[in-house]
XYZ file of C-alpha atoms in Angstrom:
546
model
C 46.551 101.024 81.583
C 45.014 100.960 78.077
C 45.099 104.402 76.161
C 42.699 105.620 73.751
C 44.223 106.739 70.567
C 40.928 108.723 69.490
C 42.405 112.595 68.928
C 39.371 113.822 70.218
C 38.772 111.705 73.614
C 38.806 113.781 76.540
C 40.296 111.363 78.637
C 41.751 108.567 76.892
C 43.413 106.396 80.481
C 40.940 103.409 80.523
C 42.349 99.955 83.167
C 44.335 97.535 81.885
C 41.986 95.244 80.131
C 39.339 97.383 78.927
C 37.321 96.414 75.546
C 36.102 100.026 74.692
C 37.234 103.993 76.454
C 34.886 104.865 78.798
C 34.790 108.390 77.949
C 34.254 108.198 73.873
C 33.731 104.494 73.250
C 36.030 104.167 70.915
C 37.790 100.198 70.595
C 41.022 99.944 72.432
C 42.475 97.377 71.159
C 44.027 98.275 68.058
C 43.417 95.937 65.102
C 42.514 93.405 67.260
C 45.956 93.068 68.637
C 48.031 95.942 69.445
C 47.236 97.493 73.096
C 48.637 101.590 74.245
C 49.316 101.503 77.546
C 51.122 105.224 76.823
C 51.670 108.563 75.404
C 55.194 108.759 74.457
C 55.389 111.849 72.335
C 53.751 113.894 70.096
C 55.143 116.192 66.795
C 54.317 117.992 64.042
C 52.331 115.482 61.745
C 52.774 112.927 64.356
C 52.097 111.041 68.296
C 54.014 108.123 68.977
C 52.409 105.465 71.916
C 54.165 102.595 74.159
C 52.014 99.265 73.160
C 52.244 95.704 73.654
C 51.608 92.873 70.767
C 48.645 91.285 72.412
C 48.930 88.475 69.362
C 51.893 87.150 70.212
C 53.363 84.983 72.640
C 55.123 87.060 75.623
C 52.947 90.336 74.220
C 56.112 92.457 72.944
C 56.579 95.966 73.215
C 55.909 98.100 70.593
C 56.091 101.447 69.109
C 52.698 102.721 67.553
C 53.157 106.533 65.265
C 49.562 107.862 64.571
C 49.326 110.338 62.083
C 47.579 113.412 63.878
C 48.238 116.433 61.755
C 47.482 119.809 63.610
C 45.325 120.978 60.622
C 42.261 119.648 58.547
C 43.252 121.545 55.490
C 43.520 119.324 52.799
C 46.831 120.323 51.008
C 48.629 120.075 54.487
C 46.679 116.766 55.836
C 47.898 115.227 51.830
C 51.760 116.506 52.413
C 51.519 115.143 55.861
C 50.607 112.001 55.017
C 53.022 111.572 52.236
C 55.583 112.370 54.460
C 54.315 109.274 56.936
C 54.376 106.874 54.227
C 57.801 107.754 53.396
C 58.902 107.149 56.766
C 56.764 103.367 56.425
C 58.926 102.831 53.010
C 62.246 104.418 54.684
C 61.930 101.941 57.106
C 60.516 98.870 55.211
C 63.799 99.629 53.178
C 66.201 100.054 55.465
C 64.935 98.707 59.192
C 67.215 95.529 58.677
C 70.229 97.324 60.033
C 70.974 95.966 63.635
C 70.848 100.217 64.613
C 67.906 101.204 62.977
C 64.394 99.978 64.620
C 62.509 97.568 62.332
C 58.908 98.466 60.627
C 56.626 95.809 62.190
C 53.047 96.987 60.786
C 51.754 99.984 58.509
C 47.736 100.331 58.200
C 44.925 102.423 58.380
C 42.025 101.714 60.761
C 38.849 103.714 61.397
C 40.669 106.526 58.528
C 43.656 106.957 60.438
C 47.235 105.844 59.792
C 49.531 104.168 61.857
C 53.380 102.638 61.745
C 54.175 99.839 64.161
C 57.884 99.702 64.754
C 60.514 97.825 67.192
C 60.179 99.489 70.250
C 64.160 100.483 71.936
C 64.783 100.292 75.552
C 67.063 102.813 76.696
C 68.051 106.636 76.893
C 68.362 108.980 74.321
C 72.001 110.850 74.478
C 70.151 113.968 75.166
C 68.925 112.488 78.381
C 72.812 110.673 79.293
C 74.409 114.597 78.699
C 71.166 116.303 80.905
C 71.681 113.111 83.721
C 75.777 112.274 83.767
C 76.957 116.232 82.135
C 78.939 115.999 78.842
C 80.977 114.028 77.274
C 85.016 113.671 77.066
C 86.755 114.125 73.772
C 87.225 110.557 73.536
C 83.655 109.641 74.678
C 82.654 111.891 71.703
C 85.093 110.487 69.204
C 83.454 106.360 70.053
C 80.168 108.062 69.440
C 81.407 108.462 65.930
C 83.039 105.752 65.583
C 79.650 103.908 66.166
C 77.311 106.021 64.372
C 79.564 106.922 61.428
C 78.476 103.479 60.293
C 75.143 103.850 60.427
C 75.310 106.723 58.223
C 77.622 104.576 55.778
C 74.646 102.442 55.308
C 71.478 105.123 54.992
C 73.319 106.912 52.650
C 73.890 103.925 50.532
C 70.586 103.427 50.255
C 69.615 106.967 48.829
C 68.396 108.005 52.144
C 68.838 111.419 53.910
C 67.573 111.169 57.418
C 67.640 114.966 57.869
C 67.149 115.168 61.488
C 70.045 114.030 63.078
C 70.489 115.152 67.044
C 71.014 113.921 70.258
C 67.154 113.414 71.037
C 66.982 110.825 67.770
C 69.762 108.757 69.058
C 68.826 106.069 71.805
C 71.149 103.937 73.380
C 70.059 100.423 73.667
C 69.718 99.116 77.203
C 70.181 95.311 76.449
C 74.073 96.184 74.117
C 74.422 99.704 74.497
C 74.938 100.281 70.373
C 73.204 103.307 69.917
C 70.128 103.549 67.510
C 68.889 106.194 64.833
C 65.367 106.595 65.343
C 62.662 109.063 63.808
C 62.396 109.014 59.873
C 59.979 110.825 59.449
C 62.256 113.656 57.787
C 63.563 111.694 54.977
C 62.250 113.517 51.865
C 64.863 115.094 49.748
C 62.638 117.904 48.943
C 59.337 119.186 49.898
C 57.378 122.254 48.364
C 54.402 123.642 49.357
C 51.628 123.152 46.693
C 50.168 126.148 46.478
C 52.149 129.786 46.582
C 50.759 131.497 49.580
C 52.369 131.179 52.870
C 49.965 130.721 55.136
C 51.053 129.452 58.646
C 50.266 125.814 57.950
C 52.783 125.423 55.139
C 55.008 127.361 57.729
C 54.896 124.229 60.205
C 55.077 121.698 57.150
C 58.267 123.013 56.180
C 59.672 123.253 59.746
C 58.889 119.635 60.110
C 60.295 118.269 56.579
C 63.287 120.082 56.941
C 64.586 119.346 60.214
C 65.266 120.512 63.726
C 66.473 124.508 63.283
C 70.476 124.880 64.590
C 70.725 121.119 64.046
C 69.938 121.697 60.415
C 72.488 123.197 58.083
C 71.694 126.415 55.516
C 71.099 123.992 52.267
C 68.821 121.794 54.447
C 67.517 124.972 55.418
C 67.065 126.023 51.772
C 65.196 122.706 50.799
C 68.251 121.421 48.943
C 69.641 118.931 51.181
C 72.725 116.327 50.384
C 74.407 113.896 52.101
C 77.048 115.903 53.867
C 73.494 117.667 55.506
C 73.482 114.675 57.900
C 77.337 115.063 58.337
C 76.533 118.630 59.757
C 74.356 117.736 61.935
C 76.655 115.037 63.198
C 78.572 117.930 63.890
C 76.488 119.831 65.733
C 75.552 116.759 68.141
C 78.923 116.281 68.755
C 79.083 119.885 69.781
C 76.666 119.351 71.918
C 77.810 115.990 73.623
C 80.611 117.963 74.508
C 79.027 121.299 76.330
C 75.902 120.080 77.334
C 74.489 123.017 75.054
C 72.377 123.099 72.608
C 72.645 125.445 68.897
C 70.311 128.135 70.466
C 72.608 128.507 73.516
C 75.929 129.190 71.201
C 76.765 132.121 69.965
C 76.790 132.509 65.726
C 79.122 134.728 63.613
C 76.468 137.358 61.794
C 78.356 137.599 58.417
C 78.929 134.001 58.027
C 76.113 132.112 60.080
C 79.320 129.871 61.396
C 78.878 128.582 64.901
C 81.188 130.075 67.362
C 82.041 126.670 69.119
C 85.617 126.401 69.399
C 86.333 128.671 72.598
C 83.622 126.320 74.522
C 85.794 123.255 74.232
C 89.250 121.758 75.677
C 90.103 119.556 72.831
C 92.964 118.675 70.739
C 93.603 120.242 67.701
C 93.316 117.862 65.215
C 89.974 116.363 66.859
C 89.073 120.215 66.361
C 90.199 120.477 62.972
C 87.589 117.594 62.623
C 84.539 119.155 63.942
C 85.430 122.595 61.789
C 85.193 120.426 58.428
C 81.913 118.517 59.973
C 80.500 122.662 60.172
C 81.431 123.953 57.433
C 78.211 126.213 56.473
C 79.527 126.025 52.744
C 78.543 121.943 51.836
C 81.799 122.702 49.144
C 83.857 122.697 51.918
C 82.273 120.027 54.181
C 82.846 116.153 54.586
C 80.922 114.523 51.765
C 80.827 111.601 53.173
C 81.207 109.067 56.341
C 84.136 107.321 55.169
C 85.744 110.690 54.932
C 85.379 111.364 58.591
C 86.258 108.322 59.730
C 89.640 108.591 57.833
C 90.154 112.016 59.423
C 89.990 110.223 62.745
C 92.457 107.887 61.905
C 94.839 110.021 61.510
C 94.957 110.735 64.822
C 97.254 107.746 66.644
C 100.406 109.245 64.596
C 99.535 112.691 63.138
C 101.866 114.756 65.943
C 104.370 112.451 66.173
C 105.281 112.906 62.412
C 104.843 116.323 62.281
C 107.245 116.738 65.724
C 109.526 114.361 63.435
C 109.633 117.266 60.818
C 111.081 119.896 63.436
C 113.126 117.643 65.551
C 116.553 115.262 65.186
C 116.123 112.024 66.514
C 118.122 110.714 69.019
C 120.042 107.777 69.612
C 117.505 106.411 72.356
C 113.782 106.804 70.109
C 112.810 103.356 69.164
C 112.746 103.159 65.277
C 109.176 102.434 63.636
C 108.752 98.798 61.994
C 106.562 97.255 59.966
C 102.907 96.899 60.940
C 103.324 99.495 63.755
C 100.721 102.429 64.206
C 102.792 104.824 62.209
C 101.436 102.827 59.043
C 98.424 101.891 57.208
C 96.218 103.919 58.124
C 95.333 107.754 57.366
C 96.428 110.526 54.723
C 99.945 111.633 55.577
C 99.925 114.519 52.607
C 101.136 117.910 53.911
C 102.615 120.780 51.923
C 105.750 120.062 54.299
C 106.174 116.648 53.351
C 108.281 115.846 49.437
C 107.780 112.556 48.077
C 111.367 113.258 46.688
C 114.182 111.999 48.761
C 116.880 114.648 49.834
C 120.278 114.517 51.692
C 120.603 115.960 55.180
C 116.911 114.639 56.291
C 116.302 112.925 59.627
C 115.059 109.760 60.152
C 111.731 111.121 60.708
C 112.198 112.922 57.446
C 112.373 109.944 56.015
C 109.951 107.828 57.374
C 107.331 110.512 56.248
C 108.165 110.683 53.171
C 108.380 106.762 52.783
C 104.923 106.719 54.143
C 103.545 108.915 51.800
C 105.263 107.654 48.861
C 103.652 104.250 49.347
C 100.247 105.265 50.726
C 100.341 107.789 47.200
C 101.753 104.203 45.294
C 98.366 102.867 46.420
C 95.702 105.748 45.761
C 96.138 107.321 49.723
C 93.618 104.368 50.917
C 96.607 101.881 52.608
C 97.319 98.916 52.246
C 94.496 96.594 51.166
C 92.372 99.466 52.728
C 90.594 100.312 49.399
C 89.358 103.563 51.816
C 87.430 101.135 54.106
C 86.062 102.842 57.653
C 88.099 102.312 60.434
C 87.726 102.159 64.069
C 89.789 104.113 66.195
C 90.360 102.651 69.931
C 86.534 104.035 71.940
C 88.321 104.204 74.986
C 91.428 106.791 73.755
C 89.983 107.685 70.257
C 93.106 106.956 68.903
C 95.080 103.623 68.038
C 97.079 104.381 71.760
C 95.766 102.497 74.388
C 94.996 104.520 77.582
C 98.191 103.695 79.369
C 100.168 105.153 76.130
C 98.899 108.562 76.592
C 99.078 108.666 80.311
C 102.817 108.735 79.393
C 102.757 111.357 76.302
C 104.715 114.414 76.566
C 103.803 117.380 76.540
C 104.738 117.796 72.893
C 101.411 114.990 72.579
C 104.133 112.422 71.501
C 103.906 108.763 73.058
C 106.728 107.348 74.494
C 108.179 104.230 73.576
C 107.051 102.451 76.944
C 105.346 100.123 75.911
C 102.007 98.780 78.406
C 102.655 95.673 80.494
C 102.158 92.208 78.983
C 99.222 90.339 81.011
C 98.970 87.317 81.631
C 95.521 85.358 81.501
C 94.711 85.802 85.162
C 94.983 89.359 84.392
C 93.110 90.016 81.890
C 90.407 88.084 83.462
C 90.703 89.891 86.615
C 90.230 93.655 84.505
C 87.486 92.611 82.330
C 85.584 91.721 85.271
C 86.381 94.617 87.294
C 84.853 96.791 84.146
C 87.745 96.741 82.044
C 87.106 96.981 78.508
C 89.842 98.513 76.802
C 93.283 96.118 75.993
C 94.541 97.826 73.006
C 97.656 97.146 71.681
C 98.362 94.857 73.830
C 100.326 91.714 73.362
C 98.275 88.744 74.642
C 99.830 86.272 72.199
C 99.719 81.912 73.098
C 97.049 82.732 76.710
C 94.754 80.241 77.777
C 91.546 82.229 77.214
C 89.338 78.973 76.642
C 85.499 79.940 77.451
C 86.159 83.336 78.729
C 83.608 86.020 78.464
C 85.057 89.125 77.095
C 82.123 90.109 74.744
C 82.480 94.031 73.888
C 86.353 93.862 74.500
C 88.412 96.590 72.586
C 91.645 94.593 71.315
C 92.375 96.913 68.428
C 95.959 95.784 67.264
C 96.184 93.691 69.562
C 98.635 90.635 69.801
C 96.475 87.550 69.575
C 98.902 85.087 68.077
C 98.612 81.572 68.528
C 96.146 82.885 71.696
C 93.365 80.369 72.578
C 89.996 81.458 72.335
C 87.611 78.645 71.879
C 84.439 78.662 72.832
C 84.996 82.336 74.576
C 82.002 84.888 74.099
C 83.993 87.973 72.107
C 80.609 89.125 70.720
C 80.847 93.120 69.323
C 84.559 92.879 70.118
C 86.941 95.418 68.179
C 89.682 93.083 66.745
C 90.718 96.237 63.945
C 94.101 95.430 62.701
C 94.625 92.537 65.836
C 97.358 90.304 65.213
C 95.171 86.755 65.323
C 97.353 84.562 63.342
C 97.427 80.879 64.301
C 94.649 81.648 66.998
C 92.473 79.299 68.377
C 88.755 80.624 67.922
C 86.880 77.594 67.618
C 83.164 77.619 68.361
C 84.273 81.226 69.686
C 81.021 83.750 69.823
C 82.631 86.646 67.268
C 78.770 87.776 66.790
C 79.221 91.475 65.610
C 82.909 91.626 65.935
C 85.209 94.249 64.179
C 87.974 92.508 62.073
C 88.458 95.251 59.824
C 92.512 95.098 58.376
C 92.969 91.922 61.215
C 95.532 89.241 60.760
C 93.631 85.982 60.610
C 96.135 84.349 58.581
C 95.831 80.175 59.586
C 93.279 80.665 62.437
C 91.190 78.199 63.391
C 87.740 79.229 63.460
C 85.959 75.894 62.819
C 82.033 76.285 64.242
C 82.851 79.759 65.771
C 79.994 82.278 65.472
C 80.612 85.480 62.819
C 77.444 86.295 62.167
C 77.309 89.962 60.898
C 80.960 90.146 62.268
C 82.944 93.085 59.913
C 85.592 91.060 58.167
C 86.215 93.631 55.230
C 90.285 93.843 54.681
C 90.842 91.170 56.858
C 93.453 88.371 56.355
C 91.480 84.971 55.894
C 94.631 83.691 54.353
C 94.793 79.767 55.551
C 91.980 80.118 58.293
C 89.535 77.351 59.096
C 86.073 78.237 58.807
C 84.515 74.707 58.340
C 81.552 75.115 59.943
C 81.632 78.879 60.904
C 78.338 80.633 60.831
C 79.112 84.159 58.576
C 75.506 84.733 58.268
C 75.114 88.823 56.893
C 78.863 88.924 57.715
C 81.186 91.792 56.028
C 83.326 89.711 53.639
C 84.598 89.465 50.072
C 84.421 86.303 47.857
C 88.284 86.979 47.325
C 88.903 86.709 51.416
C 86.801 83.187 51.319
C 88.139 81.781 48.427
C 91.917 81.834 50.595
C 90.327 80.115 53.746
C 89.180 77.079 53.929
C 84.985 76.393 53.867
C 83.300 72.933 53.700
C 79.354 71.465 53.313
C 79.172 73.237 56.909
C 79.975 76.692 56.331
C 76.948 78.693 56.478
C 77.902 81.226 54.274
C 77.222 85.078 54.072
C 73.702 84.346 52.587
C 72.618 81.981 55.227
C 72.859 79.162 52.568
C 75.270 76.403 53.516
C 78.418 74.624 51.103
C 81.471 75.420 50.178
C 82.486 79.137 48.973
């Protein structure tokens, strides 16, 4: 079908390869090259149409946003359009991020304006939660951990989205990463122009501002910041988890707070979490991404110190070591806790207070953290892997059984009968040559001396992985999450890391002659300790040694 984007046609559905609309005779083939064959939507200031690139090869889908303001009155129809070209610039500026749809076209034809942007195949999470019901707390907690990141990079580029919310997240049918769509919100302030309030300027501000329960007070107010997205965050995240949206919750009248916490079954800390996220006072809010992805990190030992405060240790609890999950990572500060040692602690005592000592030696960030984001486990939320927590306590504590060890066979056999999760497991000197296990979740993981080459491990989660001495050449690490990994003398020679996250990682020794780290996450000080040659295509797409 071809679709007639005149406003006024009174029935714009024309066939498929119509020159002109039969009802207004308007041309329906936009700029010579972009065809509607739909209606997808249609807002304040805006309608947004399914199209196909009729210019180039394979005619791609497209996404075509017409400006169609609701009023002719000139202040209104001038905001309006300010607002659209902000969205064009928004995503000129940012639309290189693989989670944000690209700006393919911005023009004005016959005196109206239209974006052309990357058109996303897949559901929104409003339409998952209304089809499959709500999330788990750990479905909600790999949301963040995916879109936390996205959020990390708008921000850095002075941009407020402002409209954060389940219907503006779509996730992508050919990876399933999820995408921010719809900036169209992004101004940090908007004031009407003249001083009466007439109902035009009513629906103006109502757009510009946001989506009302979604939107917090200072957004509200026209003064939004940062944490306004981190709010909002919130509030989807309440709502992944009910199925409800703000105008179905009940509010506290003196304080405008949210009464969410009786709706959910969820631990505490995860619920200390989502308080902070909606806070109504921004003081008292996350300020920033990072921030609540450290939060979440301190998850995998947060009750197992605290039980360590309250409880002797007996002769049969395994001992923490070095490089376990009781260290680097998190803010172990509590007004329990004294950096000073004393006599009569417990071990536990102890350990606590070691931890905090060092992680306060090196500005609370961990080692070699420097406050980077990491990624907690999407299956568990939490650096436990699922079989870990099947045999908690009741106290919430893990026991020290430890999961099976796999052998190659096995891990095989569960990735192909949908398993995705293999955290913490020790898969150290396998055979894994040519294997795809693209999306796997190996977060500390033991990889060493494990062969790898040539296997597809594309948007894998390697955080904090033991890979040291592993074979990974020619391996696909496309998109993979290295973020505090071991890497130390791998052999990556010709293996694919383009935009792989390699921030904090150990590159000490490692062979990247050859590698592809095309817009990969990585410092000059990590590549100046592995070894590069003439082949390297380094992080800038230019080749030669680093």
């Amino acid at each position: 079908m071809s679709y007639c984007l005149n406003p006024a046609c009174p029935n714009p559905q024309n066939h498929d390869h119509a020159e002109v609309c039969r009802s207004c005779g308007s041309e329906l083939l936009l700029r010579k090259r972009y065809r509607v064959s739909q209606a997808l939507g249609q807002g304040g200031f805006g309608a947004t149409f399914l199209a196909e690139d009729e210019s180039l090869p394979g005619e791609p889908s497209c996404v075509i946003k017409q400006l169609r303001p609701a009023t002719t009155v000139a202040h209104v129809l001038q905001m309006a359009r300010e607002l659209f070209e902000r969205e064009a610039r928004t995503l000129g500026k940012i639309g290189n991020h693989p989670q944000v749809p690209r700006l393919l076209d911005y023009f004005e034809d016959n005196q109206q304006f239209y974006l052309v942007q990357e058109y996303i195949s897949g559901l929104t999470l409003q339409q998952e939660v209304k089809g499959s019901g709500p999330l788990s707390e750990a479905g909600v907690k790999q949301f963040l951990s995916e879109i936390l990141p996205v959020l990390h990079y708008i921000h850095s580029q002075q941009v407020i989205h402002r409209d954060i919310k389940p219907a503006n997240l779509i996730r992508r049918e050919q990876d399933r990463k999820l995408v921010l769509i719809d900036f169209g919100a992004v101004k940090n302030q908007v004031s009407p122009t003249t001083a009466n309030s007439s109902s035009e300027q009513t629906a103006l501000t109502a757009y510009a501002i946001g989506t009302p329960g979604f939107a917090p007070p200072e957004q509200m107010a026209m003064r939004p910041v940062y944490a306004s997205d981190l709010y909002a965050l919130g509030v989807t995240c309440v709502y992944l988890l009910t199925g409800k949206s703000p105008k179905d919750l009940d509010y506290n009248p003196s304080t405008g707070e949210m009464l969410w916490r009786k709706q959910l079954q969820i631990s505490d800390h995860f619920a200390d979490v989502l308080k902070k996220l909606l806070e109504v006072s921004v003081r008292h809010r996350y300020q920033s991404a990072e921030e609540v992805l450290r939060a979440l990190d301190l998850e995998p030992y947060l009750d197992s110190l605290e039980q360590g405060l309250t409880t002797k240790p007996n002769s049969s609890q395994r001992q923490p070591q070095t490089g376990n999950r009781y260290t680097n990572s998190g803010d172990l500060s509590s007004p329990t806790l004294s950096s000073a040692p004393s006599t009569g602690t417990s071990a536990s005592e102890r350990l606590a207070m070691a931890i905090r000592a060092r992680r306060e030696k090196l500005g609370m960030t961990g080692p070699q953290t420097g406050g980077s984001m990491y990624k907690p486990s999407p299956a568990t939320g939490s650096g436990y892997p699922p079989t870990m927590l099947k045999n908690s306590g009741s106290n919430g504590n893990a026991k020290s059984k430890l999961p099976p060890k796999l052998d190659a066979v096995g891990v095989l056999t569960a990735y192909t009968k949908g398993r995705r999760d293999f955290a913490s497991q020790d898969l150290s000197s396998l055979n894994l040559q040519r294997v795809n296990l693209s999306g796997g979740i190996f977060h500390q993981a033991k990889l060493a001396k494990t062969n790898l080459q040539g296997a597809d491990l594309s948007s894998a989660d390697f955080g904090r992985a033991n890979l040291v001495g592993a074979i990974l050449k020619e391996a696909n690490l496309g998109r993979a999450y290295f973020s505090t990994a071991n890497l130390e003398g791998a052999d990556l020679r010709g293996a694919d890391l383009s935009f792989a996250y390699l921030n904090h990682a150990n590159l000490r020794g490692a062979n990247l002659c050859g590698a592809n780290l095309t817009g990969a996450k990585v410092s000059e000080e990590q590549l100046s300790q592995a070894k590069t040659n003439w082949a390297t295509v380094l992080t800038t797409g230019k080749r030669g040694f680093w």
